[in-house]
Structure formats: structure tokens, C-alpha cells
Amino acid sequence: MDINPTDPKTDLNKPELYINRDLSLLEFNKRVLAQAKNTSVPLLERLNYLCISCSNLDEFFEVRVASIIEMASIDPNAISADGTTPQEQLAKIGVHAQELVADQYVVLNEILIPELAKENIRFIRRKEWTKAQHQWLTHYFNEELLPILTPVGLDSAHPFPRILNKSLNFIVSLTGKDAFGRNSGRAVLQAPRGLPRVIQLPPEETKSGPHDFVFLSSIIHEFINELFTGMNVTGCYQFRVTRNSDFFVDDDAIDDLLLAVQGELAMRNYGDEVRLEIDANCPEDKVSFLLERFRLSRDRLFLVNGPVNLNRLQEVNDLLDRPELKFQPFKPSIPPQLAKDKDIFAAIRKNDILLHHPFESFSPVVEFLRQAADDPDVLVIKQTLYRTGAESPIVAALIKAARAGKVVTVVIELRARFDEKANIDLASKLQEAAVHVVYGVVGYKTHAKMCLVLRREGKDLRNYVHLGTGNYHPRTAQIYTDYGLFSCDKELGEDVRRVFAQLTSLGKVTKLNKLLQSPFTLHKGLLEKIERESNHAKNGKAAKIIIQVNAIVEEQLIQALYRASQAGVEIKLIVRGICCLRPGVPGVSENIEVRAVIGRFLEHARIYVFANDGHQEVFASSADLMSRNMFKRVEVCFPIESKRLAARILHDLNLYLQDNSQVWFLQPDGSYRQLPRNGGEKTVQAQTLLLCELQA
């Protein structure tokens, strides 16, 4: 790397100082897949990690690869921070993605299926079906599949059908003629999305083992002739196409954001093709035929050794009651102050309360809103919703409050990717209950996690707030690590009120007392705090930065961290996913360490810690260090002012910094490595320790 470590004026814009964000995201998926190989993880959870790596890769192609393809057509000479053009990025992505997919099928076929078989969980191939199994599957095909499968013979009257995004399909080759004397030699069969992809064989009817399964694709392959009476099927091969699933809403031409999003959603399943997966046994002529039909080049083709939709194997987990092969259940704890005081408002008045999910329960957040809905002294409730889930108790409480005559305002982000339809339905449901629903600010996603309750107490009005790093989603709060803060601090409450006023009304930016907010003050505020640490280090004062986020991409913040490292600031970064910052570069980033923790729970919290010469500051936020979070979203970053709560967060972070079991270290070349433990070194697993400390 052409960096002069003695030159204080090193150009921090040099491409070699940046890791490509999309290759970094593929590295994250490699770490997820590594959990499927990890023998210390329960077996069915390992299968789940395989499925997650596959669904992550689907989204990667639907969104990231699709956007690069678009950029290649719009501006082929555009240069990313790492110095590559869109076409160069696509070429590199192709190589790494092919390696990842090949590894996924090795994990399935050579590791997980044999190990599952040892536990009497078997996937029975067609050649292995017994007579009893074949008889039962024949009946299953005739009764459950035959009536709903609709093959399309390809000829001038039946053009190649429009294939649904990520659906299971078959290209079929035929000989002979049908009743009308037709045969083009080919047909396409689309499997309805509602069909299960794995079917459990009933032991009592098939004399099978207790946990024997058959792939839907195997059943269709076996009985495909039944769909073409009087003709001969000479070949049947699975394929699946992935489409561009991001959508564009012209912010300058929107009259009604709800209608605009609804219009785009209708087209999501039929966006441009970006990837084609085909059974590896498919003959070359049919591979070429499909590539031509989808207008895809060879570098977008993936020949796979098994089902083309591995993520649907998650169905197996739901069908099996094998607790010994899954993570041990746990009961999240309730903070002592909430367990003792059933009046949540009284508890908050005594002290700020910090929740750390999933180790601590999300139920106090739901209870906060339930009590607000029932409390006659509560006048107003304001809430942001980004992702919340179907039949949410949060939504039920908001509806109850509105029906009780309280003023309830909900800011719903309609463009929360892949939750758009659910949020449209949610908006309608809330509006029917007389909730005032708004969609935030056109051009800016509302990603902030805020709830404000205005309560009359004697002659005064008091604001109670909940601020979080994660969504108001009870289910994801069980599997994502996040922090939430309850407070009735006057200045903090006024800040939250002002941010809601921005989202629901019109007016100039108002100065906030304690919150940093994007797109106005968050980016500048973080830059200033990083620069302050640099100045402390230069002056020989205590200087240290700890940041825990999902992603680090934004160039100005990366450069600020580089300058801080050059000044001698010790920088510890805990980054779950993408990291474009390159650590360990002499003269630039040798004081920066980047680690990622992959465990039972998805790391999702965003925490910023600045030593500040002994006057330490701790912030929590909904925002990652990405351009979109800084400039194209409404985010909040809130201080943890209680010394007790700040110390608790630092304790948690130190566990992650001591983790030697689930941690991966980012190398200067962009790869990640797990470092071997020293002999006799005590195992430290941060998530497990937090479970032990906080579990009820």
C-alpha cells in the first residue's frame, strides 16, 4: 500500500484507504455462514444460519447489485471511494458471490444433511423412497399439487411467462405431441409461492422415521409427467430468478406518498432481472435459453447443487420439536425499578431507566403505552413506527388510547424496505381508529425510534419519553441487541417534542438542547466530538473512542477517525456488518481496531463513547455511520447522562472488547479472521455473559 507513514499530510482520499462496501457486506455473510459450520452452535440453529446467509444474499442482489447495475448504465465512469467503477465492482462481486454460494451448498450437502441424519432428521431423495413413501407422495401430488400446478407450453400462443421474483420454477423439455398436435419442446412450470418447500412424511402412513422430509422440488420432478398427458418429459430442472426489488419514488412529483408507494409495490415482483440460479445438472442448451430469456450474462448465473431456494429450509425448524438441537430458551428480565413499581411513570420520575434487549424484556415498552392509554391524566401520545410487525401490542395500545379520546399521532415510515405493504396496512388500521397518521418528510426516511407521552400532573404538564436504537417490534426485540431509554428529563422531552413537530408540521429547524439529529446536527456533532478527541490526544490528555454500530461507510467520518488515529487516539470499533474503514495502515489507522461479533443475537445497537479528557460522553442512536443515516434520514442520537447507566453500557462494551469466542477481526486487506485463543485462556463470550448477568 503506497502510504508514507512519516507524512502527516497523507491524502486521506486515497482509494486504497477504503474497503468496497459491497465486498464488505459479502464478508459479513461469510461470517454468518461460518456459524453454520460452528460445532458449538446447536444443529438446527446452524441450519438457520445457513438460511439467513441465503436470504441475506437474496437481498444483496435485489438491492445492492441492482443499484450498481443501474449505476453502470447511468454513469459507467463513476468512481466509488475505493477507486472502482460500477463494472469493476460487479466483476469483483461476481467472484466473491460465486465462492459464497458454492460454500453454502457444501455446508448443506457435506456438513448439515449428514449431521442432521445422525439425529434422525432426514431429507429423503427420490431414489431412496420406499414403496409406502412413494404411495403416500403419489396421493399427496394428486390431491395437493396437481389441481394447482399450471405448466405453460412455450409456443407462439404461449410466450415465456413473466417469472415472479425469487419463485421456484422448472424448465421442462418434452417429446411427442399433445391433443392439438403441438410441441415446442419446452414448457415452464411455476410453483405457487404458498406451497411448502419441504414436506414432512407421516410416520404412521409411510413407515418413515419421526423426522423424514421430502423437498417439494423432488415431488414435482417425480410426477412431472402427470402434467403432460401423452407426452414424454426428457428433462426437468429447477431455476429461480432474482429481480431488482428496490423502488424509486420521485420525491419532486409526489402528491400522495401513500399512493406513490402503493404504485411502486405492484411492480416489485417484476423488476429487472439481476441473478439467475439453475440446477447444476441443467443441460447447456437450456441454460443458454434461460440466460437469453432473462437477458443476463454468464457472470449473473449461479449453477447450484441442490434446492435453488435454501432460505425456505427454515420451515424445517418450525416443524421440529427438538429443543436439544436449538438454543436454550431464556426468560428476559425486568429491571428492578420496574418490577417493584407497577406505575411506570412513577418509576421513570425516580430515575432514568435503561433497557438492554433481548437480555431484558421489551414488555416495559409495551406497558408504557398500555398505561398511557389507560391513564386519564395522559393527554397526548406521539410515536414513530418503522417496523412493528403484524398484530403488534404497540399498535393495539395506540388504538386503545385514541378510542379513549387521547390525541395520538403516529409517524409511519412507508418506505421501510420490504415492510412497505405492512406499513400501508398499518396506516389504514390506525386511521380507522382516529389516530392522526403522517408519513414523515418526503425525501427523508423517518428512522428515529421515539415515543412521547404528555401527562398532566397537578398544574404541570410533563413529557415522558422512550428513545431506542431498535424498532418498536416485539419479535425482533427478542433476537436483536438494542438499547432503550425511559426518561422524563425536561430538556430531553422538549427536544423530542420539537422533532415530532418537524415531522408532523412545517417550520424552520429549531435548536435542540441535548439530542443530535440528522439531517441537521448529527453528522457535524460526531465530527466535532471526534476532532475534540484528536485535540486531547495532541495535548497529552485522555483520548479514546469506542463505537458500536452496524455499518461504517460515510467518508468524512472515516477520515475524521483516521485523523484521530494519526493524533494518537485509541479507537475501538465494534461493527456488525459493513466497514469501509481500513484498520492497521501505518501512519493512518494503526491505532484503530475493528471487530465484529456474530452470535445467537443480531448485534443492532448503535453506541458512541468519547473519553473527553475524563468527562466521558456516552450516546445511543438509531443511526449508523452511513451517508443515508447522516443526510437522508431523520435520526436521533441521545445522551446517556446518568453515570450509573453510562457505566453499565461501558461494562457491556468491554465484554464485547474482551470476547475471544465469537469475535472476528478486520484485517487491512478487508478480510476477517478469528484469532486463536492462547492455551489456558478463559473463554469470554459477550452475549452469553450478558444473558447470565441479566436473565430473570
XYZ file of C-alpha atoms in Angstrom:
696
model
C 0.000 0.000 0.000
C 1.503 3.300 -1.114
C 1.249 5.206 2.168
C 4.075 7.220 3.689
C 3.771 6.680 7.445
C 6.005 9.681 8.210
C 3.971 12.155 6.159
C 1.426 13.990 8.358
C -0.272 15.279 5.200
C -1.159 11.845 3.898
C -4.016 12.133 1.423
C -6.942 10.509 3.205
C -8.926 10.396 -0.043
C -6.642 7.719 -1.487
C -8.761 4.806 -2.768
C -6.514 2.230 -1.128
C -7.635 3.514 2.285
C -11.197 2.327 1.671
C -12.744 -1.125 1.520
C -15.517 -1.622 -1.006
C -18.833 -1.550 0.867
C -20.395 -4.399 -1.100
C -17.428 -6.724 -0.716
C -17.526 -5.869 2.982
C -21.195 -6.878 3.066
C -20.338 -10.202 1.434
C -17.698 -10.691 4.140
C -20.486 -10.285 6.708
C -22.448 -13.068 5.024
C -19.362 -15.266 5.141
C -19.252 -14.742 8.900
C -22.930 -15.686 9.162
C -22.303 -18.825 7.101
C -19.351 -19.696 9.338
C -21.867 -20.102 12.177
C -23.462 -22.924 10.168
C -20.105 -24.724 10.370
C -19.573 -23.959 14.049
C -19.991 -27.215 16.002
C -20.532 -25.323 19.257
C -23.821 -23.987 17.848
C -26.912 -26.258 18.171
C -27.519 -28.178 14.960
C -30.900 -26.741 13.946
C -29.587 -23.242 14.666
C -26.723 -23.984 12.287
C -29.284 -24.792 9.619
C -30.945 -21.488 10.442
C -27.657 -19.596 9.948
C -27.321 -21.196 6.515
C -30.810 -19.974 5.637
C -30.048 -16.477 6.934
C -26.913 -16.273 4.799
C -29.041 -17.191 1.773
C -31.828 -14.693 2.477
C -29.189 -12.014 3.107
C -27.655 -12.799 -0.274
C -31.075 -12.533 -1.917
C -31.498 -9.025 -0.530
C -27.935 -8.164 -1.502
C -28.737 -8.897 -5.147
C -32.217 -7.354 -5.000
C -30.916 -4.048 -3.654
C -27.165 -3.568 -3.792
C -26.292 -5.402 -7.013
C -29.392 -3.943 -8.667
C -28.294 -0.408 -7.759
C -24.772 -0.970 -9.108
C -26.197 -2.334 -12.364
C -28.305 0.821 -12.664
C -25.271 2.993 -11.947
C -23.283 1.138 -14.608
C -25.894 2.129 -17.186
C -26.354 5.710 -15.945
C -22.734 6.638 -15.250
C -20.306 3.836 -16.154
C -17.312 6.018 -15.223
C -18.496 6.757 -11.690
C -15.781 6.012 -9.149
C -16.532 4.753 -5.643
C -14.427 5.613 -2.601
C -12.260 2.519 -3.174
C -11.481 3.682 -6.720
C -13.565 1.184 -8.712
C -16.116 1.716 -11.463
C -19.547 0.040 -11.307
C -18.469 -2.603 -13.807
C -15.316 -3.367 -11.819
C -17.414 -3.682 -8.675
C -19.791 -6.104 -10.401
C -16.865 -8.237 -11.555
C -15.441 -8.462 -8.021
C -18.856 -9.117 -6.518
C -19.395 -11.928 -9.021
C -16.219 -13.732 -7.939
C -16.923 -13.427 -4.215
C -20.623 -14.261 -4.546
C -19.873 -17.418 -6.553
C -17.477 -18.557 -3.843
C -20.058 -17.844 -1.140
C -22.835 -19.741 -2.945
C -20.573 -22.726 -3.595
C -19.690 -22.776 0.109
C -23.391 -22.619 1.081
C -24.131 -25.828 -0.842
C -21.039 -27.550 0.523
C -22.268 -26.704 4.022
C -25.716 -28.098 3.194
C -24.716 -31.267 1.350
C -21.491 -32.272 3.066
C -21.962 -30.985 6.615
C -25.527 -30.290 7.701
C -27.503 -33.022 5.897
C -25.179 -35.806 7.165
C -25.192 -34.386 10.709
C -28.972 -33.979 10.683
C -29.271 -37.588 9.521
C -27.339 -38.664 12.618
C -30.120 -37.022 14.624
C -32.787 -38.906 12.609
C -33.688 -35.767 10.654
C -33.525 -36.945 7.067
C -34.145 -35.457 3.638
C -35.232 -38.437 1.548
C -34.168 -38.316 -2.083
C -36.360 -39.766 -4.837
C -34.151 -42.779 -5.427
C -34.463 -43.673 -1.735
C -38.278 -43.577 -1.467
C -39.805 -46.788 -0.197
C -42.958 -48.217 -1.735
C -45.050 -46.860 1.141
C -43.491 -43.419 0.846
C -43.999 -43.359 -2.918
C -47.640 -44.352 -2.498
C -48.284 -41.578 0.032
C -46.449 -38.980 -2.093
C -48.444 -40.034 -5.157
C -51.613 -39.299 -3.243
C -50.150 -36.016 -1.967
C -49.259 -34.941 -5.510
C -52.680 -35.838 -6.898
C -54.645 -34.200 -4.105
C -52.491 -31.211 -3.098
C -50.334 -30.281 -6.093
C -51.906 -31.417 -9.351
C -55.007 -29.200 -9.046
C -52.973 -26.016 -8.580
C -49.932 -26.539 -10.817
C -50.247 -24.851 -14.212
C -47.449 -25.570 -16.687
C -47.107 -23.313 -19.720
C -46.087 -24.903 -23.006
C -43.910 -22.448 -24.907
C -45.109 -21.603 -28.410
C -46.309 -18.575 -30.356
C -49.603 -18.561 -28.433
C -47.915 -19.126 -25.081
C -44.899 -16.843 -24.737
C -42.380 -17.255 -21.957
C -44.236 -16.231 -18.769
C -43.199 -13.368 -16.517
C -41.443 -15.098 -13.653
C -42.149 -13.890 -10.142
C -39.185 -12.660 -8.096
C -37.445 -15.475 -6.147
C -40.122 -18.037 -7.026
C -39.420 -21.741 -7.607
C -39.721 -22.670 -11.288
C -38.937 -25.571 -13.615
C -37.822 -25.622 -17.222
C -39.170 -28.808 -18.787
C -38.113 -30.483 -22.064
C -40.663 -32.637 -23.911
C -41.044 -35.010 -26.829
C -44.236 -36.131 -28.574
C -47.321 -34.081 -29.413
C -50.327 -33.004 -27.420
C -54.018 -33.363 -28.360
C -53.707 -30.438 -30.787
C -50.538 -31.747 -32.395
C -48.384 -29.139 -30.673
C -44.947 -29.359 -29.120
C -42.337 -26.643 -28.996
C -40.125 -28.958 -26.977
C -40.214 -26.808 -23.861
C -42.525 -25.807 -21.034
C -42.233 -23.761 -17.851
C -43.828 -24.637 -14.533
C -44.109 -22.105 -11.718
C -44.623 -23.459 -8.197
C -47.095 -21.253 -6.279
C -45.350 -19.339 -3.528
C -47.782 -20.571 -0.892
C -46.679 -24.189 -1.261
C -44.337 -25.549 1.430
C -40.835 -26.258 0.145
C -40.325 -29.234 2.458
C -42.999 -31.830 3.213
C -42.840 -33.983 6.330
C -43.653 -37.640 5.771
C -46.216 -39.010 8.284
C -44.527 -41.952 10.051
C -47.753 -43.863 10.642
C -48.725 -43.828 6.955
C -45.321 -44.187 5.306
C -43.384 -46.193 7.922
C -40.878 -43.351 7.840
C -38.732 -42.055 10.651
C -40.156 -39.430 13.017
C -38.471 -36.558 11.167
C -38.298 -37.508 7.488
C -38.739 -34.797 4.875
C -39.029 -34.575 1.102
C -38.286 -31.479 -0.961
C -41.204 -30.087 -2.947
C -38.889 -29.992 -5.961
C -38.315 -33.755 -5.640
C -42.060 -34.432 -5.709
C -42.556 -32.274 -8.786
C -39.619 -33.940 -10.511
C -41.019 -37.396 -9.792
C -44.519 -36.709 -11.040
C -43.884 -34.089 -13.728
C -45.138 -36.496 -16.420
C -48.623 -36.294 -14.897
C -48.811 -32.661 -16.017
C -48.191 -33.521 -19.700
C -50.585 -36.330 -20.570
C -49.477 -38.422 -23.520
C -46.105 -36.687 -23.839
C -42.663 -37.695 -22.671
C -40.703 -35.491 -20.271
C -36.992 -35.785 -21.080
C -35.761 -33.241 -18.570
C -36.941 -31.121 -15.641
C -34.676 -28.581 -13.939
C -35.209 -26.027 -11.187
C -34.457 -22.365 -11.662
C -35.044 -19.134 -9.798
C -34.609 -15.522 -10.876
C -33.844 -12.610 -8.544
C -35.109 -9.182 -9.542
C -34.408 -5.575 -8.673
C -36.661 -5.067 -5.644
C -35.683 -1.565 -4.695
C -38.112 1.012 -5.925
C -37.903 4.630 -6.891
C -40.371 7.269 -5.790
C -39.847 10.669 -7.417
C -39.829 12.991 -4.413
C -40.409 16.028 -6.631
C -43.534 14.576 -8.213
C -45.327 13.185 -5.164
C -48.771 14.452 -4.272
C -49.668 11.482 -2.067
C -46.801 9.381 -0.704
C -49.135 6.506 0.187
C -50.404 6.204 -3.389
C -46.888 6.532 -4.792
C -45.574 3.683 -2.626
C -48.603 1.512 -3.414
C -47.971 2.024 -7.125
C -44.332 1.004 -6.870
C -45.106 -2.047 -4.723
C -47.230 -3.500 -7.503
C -44.114 -3.668 -9.687
C -41.646 -5.003 -7.113
C -42.041 -8.667 -8.048
C -41.373 -7.877 -11.699
C -38.321 -5.613 -11.609
C -35.303 -6.121 -13.848
C -33.514 -9.457 -13.554
C -30.209 -9.373 -11.658
C -29.411 -13.048 -10.926
C -30.330 -16.487 -12.238
C -29.970 -19.706 -10.228
C -30.283 -23.024 -12.065
C -29.905 -26.676 -11.115
C -26.275 -27.603 -11.833
C -27.483 -30.645 -13.818
C -29.313 -28.488 -16.334
C -28.015 -29.036 -19.905
C -26.154 -26.187 -21.580
C -28.815 -25.538 -24.226
C -31.434 -24.854 -21.545
C -29.028 -22.734 -19.517
C -28.363 -20.608 -22.602
C -32.085 -20.427 -23.337
C -32.877 -19.096 -19.848
C -29.996 -16.622 -19.881
C -31.235 -15.268 -23.193
C -34.824 -15.009 -21.955
C -33.760 -13.075 -18.880
C -31.168 -11.003 -20.772
C -28.456 -11.948 -18.298
C -24.746 -12.506 -18.859
C -22.836 -15.528 -17.558
C -21.456 -13.637 -14.589
C -25.017 -13.405 -13.185
C -25.526 -17.170 -13.465
C -25.265 -19.476 -10.443
C -25.357 -23.243 -11.003
C -26.325 -24.838 -7.702
C -26.115 -28.341 -6.294
C -29.442 -28.591 -4.510
C -32.666 -26.631 -3.979
C -32.497 -23.168 -5.552
C -34.131 -21.542 -2.540
C -32.200 -22.664 0.531
C -33.690 -19.985 2.743
C -37.014 -21.864 2.668
C -35.367 -24.672 4.663
C -36.194 -22.547 7.705
C -39.568 -24.291 7.515
C -37.871 -27.386 8.943
C -37.087 -25.547 12.166
C -40.746 -24.673 12.626
C -41.849 -28.266 12.033
C -39.499 -29.879 14.538
C -39.899 -30.042 18.283
C -36.295 -30.850 19.083
C -35.304 -28.405 21.859
C -31.971 -30.156 22.387
C -30.962 -29.066 18.865
C -31.927 -25.426 19.366
C -30.724 -22.570 21.544
C -31.791 -22.975 25.140
C -34.862 -20.841 25.873
C -34.420 -17.911 28.221
C -36.698 -15.509 30.026
C -35.736 -11.837 29.652
C -35.514 -9.971 32.918
C -37.362 -6.863 34.079
C -35.286 -4.012 35.600
C -35.699 -3.979 39.399
C -37.192 -0.482 39.492
C -39.970 -1.554 37.112
C -40.518 -4.880 38.868
C -41.023 -3.067 42.193
C -43.084 -0.132 40.959
C -46.046 -1.112 38.806
C -46.678 2.567 37.995
C -44.217 3.022 35.150
C -44.493 6.823 35.226
C -43.645 6.902 38.929
C -40.636 4.679 38.283
C -39.364 6.942 35.493
C -39.775 10.033 37.691
C -37.376 8.496 40.210
C -34.589 7.695 37.730
C -33.909 7.232 34.052
C -34.315 3.566 33.110
C -32.200 1.723 30.566
C -33.304 -1.490 28.845
C -30.909 -3.813 27.027
C -32.806 -6.138 24.698
C -33.143 -9.086 24.343
C -31.434 -9.756 27.665
C -34.060 -7.520 29.254
C -37.681 -7.718 28.236
C -39.356 -5.454 25.686
C -42.582 -5.703 27.701
C -41.928 -2.465 29.680
C -42.099 -0.552 26.384
C -45.478 -2.115 25.646
C -46.572 -1.492 29.249
C -45.505 2.162 28.935
C -48.007 2.616 26.119
C -50.696 0.477 27.746
C -50.574 2.538 30.912
C -50.566 5.717 28.842
C -53.685 4.507 27.028
C -55.493 3.782 30.319
C -54.271 6.804 32.310
C -56.856 9.625 32.397
C -54.048 12.134 33.034
C -52.314 11.305 29.757
C -53.358 13.791 27.096
C -51.074 13.130 24.122
C -49.086 10.196 22.695
C -46.675 10.558 19.781
C -44.890 7.590 18.257
C -42.615 6.711 15.334
C -43.061 3.340 13.666
C -40.558 1.946 11.153
C -41.069 -1.805 11.526
C -43.520 -3.100 14.091
C -44.921 -6.486 12.992
C -48.410 -7.829 12.480
C -50.867 -7.697 15.407
C -48.450 -5.563 17.405
C -49.356 -4.846 21.061
C -47.809 -1.405 20.468
C -50.410 -0.698 17.793
C -53.200 -2.117 19.978
C -52.249 0.297 22.770
C -52.170 3.267 20.395
C -55.616 2.391 19.044
C -56.981 1.989 22.570
C -55.580 5.386 23.523
C -57.162 7.069 20.509
C -60.532 5.477 21.240
C -60.232 6.727 24.815
C -60.112 10.264 23.448
C -56.395 10.952 23.716
C -54.569 12.815 20.952
C -52.486 10.107 19.272
C -50.075 10.902 16.449
C -48.080 8.212 14.680
C -45.309 8.852 12.176
C -45.146 5.783 9.925
C -42.279 5.267 7.508
C -43.937 3.825 4.433
C -40.613 3.177 2.714
C -39.113 0.807 5.296
C -37.678 -1.659 2.791
C -39.705 -4.894 2.416
C -42.159 -3.687 5.088
C -43.905 -1.185 2.834
C -47.134 -3.147 2.399
C -47.344 -3.964 6.107
C -46.910 -0.280 6.933
C -49.562 0.775 4.422
C -51.993 -1.672 6.044
C -50.947 -0.404 9.472
C -51.602 3.208 8.452
C -55.125 2.314 7.348
C -55.789 0.416 10.576
C -54.664 3.341 12.727
C -56.585 5.907 10.724
C -59.770 3.888 11.154
C -59.286 4.295 14.916
C -58.963 8.098 14.576
C -55.188 8.094 15.059
C -53.520 11.027 13.332
C -51.157 9.311 10.872
C -48.415 11.109 8.979
C -45.691 9.753 6.739
C -42.789 11.920 7.835
C -40.891 14.122 5.417
C -40.801 13.449 1.687
C -37.234 12.657 0.645
C -36.152 11.607 4.151
C -36.923 8.272 5.779
C -38.002 8.597 9.390
C -35.735 6.077 11.084
C -35.695 7.615 14.576
C -37.113 5.448 17.386
C -39.117 7.775 19.638
C -42.197 7.773 21.795
C -43.516 10.812 23.677
C -46.255 10.784 26.315
C -47.608 14.101 27.627
C -49.148 13.733 31.092
C -50.924 16.245 33.327
C -49.526 16.183 36.880
C -51.252 18.715 39.120
C -50.894 22.100 37.488
C -47.990 20.970 35.317
C -47.560 19.035 32.093
C -44.697 16.538 31.974
C -43.166 14.796 28.949
C -42.169 11.149 29.300
C -40.042 9.727 26.504
C -38.757 6.439 25.277
C -35.803 6.577 22.881
C -34.284 3.482 21.314
C -31.684 2.098 18.962
C -34.079 -0.505 17.532
C -37.585 -0.779 16.152
C -40.818 -0.987 18.128
C -41.134 -4.631 17.167
C -41.689 -7.156 19.991
C -40.442 -10.096 17.915
C -37.171 -8.586 16.713
C -36.594 -7.309 20.256
C -36.166 -10.999 21.162
C -33.347 -11.571 18.668
C -31.734 -8.131 18.086
C -29.495 -6.477 20.661
C -30.708 -2.924 21.268
C -30.915 -0.290 23.974
C -33.933 1.739 25.050
C -34.044 4.696 27.441
C -37.011 5.901 29.524
C -36.707 9.457 30.820
C -38.766 12.433 31.923
C -35.851 14.857 31.707
C -37.362 18.234 30.829
C -34.876 19.257 28.141
C -34.821 15.817 26.544
C -38.613 15.734 26.458
C -38.722 19.164 24.849
C -36.213 18.006 22.215
C -38.354 15.005 21.324
C -41.441 17.227 21.122
C -39.620 19.541 18.702
C -38.516 16.665 16.478
C -42.099 15.406 16.305
C -43.203 18.932 15.397
C -40.752 18.885 12.479
C -42.147 15.574 11.272
C -45.821 16.469 11.513
C -45.852 20.171 10.663
C -43.841 22.836 8.851
C -41.226 25.258 10.120
C -37.567 26.112 10.439
C -35.054 23.869 12.179
C -35.171 24.544 15.906
C -32.184 24.240 18.202
C -32.192 21.125 20.354
C -30.906 21.002 23.908
C -29.430 17.506 24.100
C -30.318 15.476 21.024
C -28.203 15.299 17.909
C -30.460 14.937 14.903
C -29.946 14.082 11.273
C -30.043 15.519 8.718
C -29.147 18.676 10.674
C -26.710 18.270 13.583
C -25.757 14.596 13.898
C -23.021 14.445 11.262
C -21.465 17.742 12.340
C -21.775 16.816 16.019
C -19.993 13.484 15.591
C -17.228 15.098 13.545
C -16.727 17.699 16.288
C -16.560 15.075 19.016
C -14.022 13.000 17.080
C -11.963 16.129 16.410
C -12.117 17.016 20.118
C -10.581 13.616 20.958
C -7.821 14.336 18.428
C -7.045 17.636 20.126
C -6.994 15.991 23.557
C -4.520 13.381 22.292
C -2.288 16.046 20.745
C -2.265 17.848 24.095
C -1.408 14.711 26.039
C -4.851 14.352 27.580
C -7.011 11.214 27.901
C -8.461 10.400 24.492
C -10.351 7.309 23.431
C -13.274 6.459 21.161
C -15.480 3.368 21.297
C -18.162 2.977 18.639
C -20.588 0.101 18.216
C -22.653 0.230 15.005
C -23.978 -1.906 12.174
C -22.030 -0.154 9.432
C -19.266 2.395 8.808
C -19.354 3.847 5.302
C -19.517 7.666 5.359
C -16.194 9.053 4.098
C -15.924 12.247 6.151
C -16.442 10.332 9.388
C -13.928 7.686 8.299
C -11.396 10.418 7.563
C -12.067 12.011 10.963
C -11.331 8.638 12.597
C -8.139 8.345 10.520
C -7.027 11.802 11.708
C -7.825 10.842 15.291
C -5.722 7.713 14.924
C -2.871 9.780 13.492
C -3.154 12.063 16.540
C -2.781 9.053 18.840
C -6.396 8.434 19.866
C -7.107 4.822 20.791
C -10.130 3.772 18.710
C -12.136 0.586 19.224
C -14.830 -0.117 16.643
C -17.403 -2.916 17.018
C -19.035 -3.158 13.598
C -21.507 -5.925 12.861
C -21.684 -5.585 9.085
C -20.148 -3.241 6.528
C -16.914 -1.447 7.376
C -15.228 0.599 4.640
C -12.568 1.880 7.029
C -9.288 0.014 6.632
C -7.571 -0.562 10.008
C -3.893 -1.166 10.669
C -2.476 1.071 7.916
C 0.848 2.521 9.139
C 0.705 6.258 9.579
C -3.050 6.321 9.143
C -5.029 3.783 11.157
C -2.668 1.712 13.259
C -4.493 2.929 16.390
C -7.834 1.640 15.086
C -9.102 -1.845 15.824
C -12.238 -3.169 14.101
C -14.017 -6.249 15.389
C -17.316 -7.945 14.590
C -19.281 -10.231 16.883
C -21.529 -12.920 15.406
C -23.573 -14.820 17.948
C -27.008 -16.012 18.907
C -28.433 -12.481 18.669
C -28.070 -9.984 15.856
C -25.962 -7.052 17.040
C -28.059 -3.968 16.294
C -27.273 -1.282 18.899
C -25.544 1.968 17.953
C -23.385 3.404 20.750
C -20.858 6.270 20.654
C -18.399 6.786 23.524
C -15.899 9.653 23.805
C -13.376 9.786 26.678
C -13.243 13.621 26.533
C -10.302 14.028 28.936
C -12.115 12.394 31.835
C -15.506 13.985 31.127
C -16.776 10.959 29.318
C -19.785 11.149 26.991
C -21.965 8.187 26.036
C -24.579 8.417 23.296
C -27.046 5.899 21.875
C -28.640 6.291 18.471
C -30.769 4.864 15.695
C -28.081 5.905 13.194
C -25.149 4.054 11.671
C -22.143 5.855 10.194
C -23.570 5.877 6.682
C -24.374 8.731 4.308
C -28.050 7.785 4.252
C -28.283 7.979 8.055
C -26.486 11.301 8.200
C -28.135 13.111 5.294
C -31.229 11.256 4.010
C -32.931 10.072 7.170
C -34.419 11.576 10.278
C -32.390 10.053 13.118
C -31.765 10.953 16.727
C -28.705 10.430 18.893
C -29.401 10.769 22.608
C -27.037 11.134 25.577
C -26.919 8.681 28.453
C -26.438 11.240 31.208
C -26.879 9.020 34.243
C -23.410 7.951 35.353
C -24.860 4.652 36.532
C -26.438 3.872 33.168
C -23.398 5.082 31.212
C -21.189 2.799 33.318
C -23.499 -0.078 32.541
C -23.189 0.492 28.791
C -19.403 0.700 29.145
C -19.448 -2.597 31.031
C -21.381 -4.173 28.149
C -18.987 -2.749 25.554
C -15.995 -4.021 27.494
C -17.448 -7.526 27.379
C -17.539 -7.264 23.589
C -13.983 -5.944 23.583
C -12.900 -8.942 25.678
C -14.834 -11.510 23.615
C -12.474 -14.215 22.332
C -15.086 -16.715 21.192
C -17.484 -15.058 18.744
C -15.280 -12.196 17.575
C -13.809 -11.596 14.116
C -11.085 -9.022 13.457
C -10.996 -6.942 10.291
C -7.633 -7.209 8.552
C -6.016 -4.450 6.466
C -6.800 -6.432 3.281
C -10.555 -6.369 4.018
C -10.867 -9.981 5.177
C -11.931 -11.057 8.675
C -10.180 -13.560 10.903
C -10.916 -15.280 14.157
C -7.767 -15.233 16.226
C -6.849 -18.450 18.073
C -7.032 -18.311 21.852
C -3.935 -18.816 23.940
C -3.732 -22.122 25.762
C -5.486 -21.899 29.084
C -7.097 -18.563 28.214
C -10.552 -18.205 29.733
C -13.384 -18.214 27.202
C -15.228 -14.905 27.032
C -18.485 -14.878 25.090
C -20.123 -11.469 25.485
C -23.705 -12.376 24.612
C -23.684 -15.440 26.869
C -22.269 -13.439 29.776
C -24.912 -10.741 29.322
C -27.601 -13.424 29.331
C -26.225 -14.808 32.597
C -25.998 -11.356 34.176
C -29.451 -10.133 33.167
C -31.583 -13.251 32.759
C -34.519 -13.470 35.118
